[in-house]
CSV table of C-alpha atoms in Angstrom, one decimal:
chain,number,residue,atom,x,y,z
A,1,MET,CA,-62.4,-20.3,72.3
A,2,ARG,CA,-61.5,-22.2,75.4
A,3,LYS,CA,-61.5,-25.5,73.5
A,4,ALA,CA,-59.2,-24.1,70.8
A,5,LEU,CA,-56.7,-22.9,73.4
A,6,LEU,CA,-56.8,-26.3,75.2
A,7,MET,CA,-56.2,-28.1,71.9
A,8,LEU,CA,-53.4,-25.8,71.0
A,9,SER,CA,-51.7,-26.2,74.3
A,10,CYS,CA,-52.0,-30.0,74.1
A,11,LEU,CA,-50.4,-29.9,70.7
A,12,THR,CA,-47.5,-27.7,71.7
A,13,LEU,CA,-46.9,-29.6,74.9
A,14,ALA,CA,-47.0,-33.1,73.2
A,15,ASP,CA,-43.6,-34.1,72.1
A,16,CYS,CA,-41.9,-37.1,70.6
A,17,GLY,CA,-41.8,-38.8,74.0
A,18,LEU,CA,-45.5,-39.3,73.7
A,19,ALA,CA,-45.2,-40.9,70.3
A,20,ALA,CA,-42.3,-43.1,71.5
A,21,ALA,CA,-44.2,-44.3,74.6
A,22,PRO,CA,-45.6,-47.5,73.1
A,23,CYS,CA,-42.1,-48.5,72.0
A,24,ARG,CA,-40.6,-47.8,75.4
A,25,VAL,CA,-43.3,-49.7,77.2
A,26,GLY,CA,-42.9,-52.7,74.9
A,27,SER,CA,-39.1,-52.6,75.4
A,28,ALA,CA,-39.5,-52.5,79.2
A,29,ALA,CA,-41.9,-55.5,79.0
A,30,LEU,CA,-39.5,-57.5,76.8
A,31,ARG,CA,-36.6,-56.8,79.1
A,32,ILE,CA,-38.3,-58.7,81.9
A,33,VAL,CA,-37.7,-62.0,80.0
A,34,PRO,CA,-34.6,-63.5,81.8
A,35,VAL,CA,-32.3,-64.8,79.1
A,36,VAL,CA,-33.3,-63.1,75.8
A,37,GLY,CA,-34.9,-59.9,77.1
A,38,ASP,CA,-32.1,-57.5,76.1
A,39,VAL,CA,-31.8,-59.0,72.6
A,40,ALA,CA,-35.6,-59.1,72.1
A,41,ALA,CA,-35.9,-55.4,73.2
A,42,ALA,CA,-33.3,-54.1,70.8
A,43,PRO,CA,-35.8,-53.5,67.9
A,44,THR,CA,-38.2,-51.6,70.1
A,45,ASP,CA,-35.3,-49.5,71.5
A,46,GLY,CA,-34.4,-48.7,67.9
A,47,CYS,CA,-38.0,-47.7,67.2
A,48,ALA,CA,-38.0,-45.3,70.2
A,49,ALA,CA,-34.6,-43.9,69.1
A,50,VAL,CA,-35.9,-43.2,65.6
A,51,ILE,CA,-39.0,-41.4,66.9
A,52,ASP,CA,-37.0,-39.3,69.3
């Protein structure tokens, strides 16, 4: 019973932000590149926006 409650609470607390985290981390890593960082990060920003 305890495991079921734990799994249920994890599922209800998990939100789209958790699914969008890889896109956001990739975007932040790409933004570090000096000249083309913002342009290169645009697709991963779009990915995160679609998931949210």
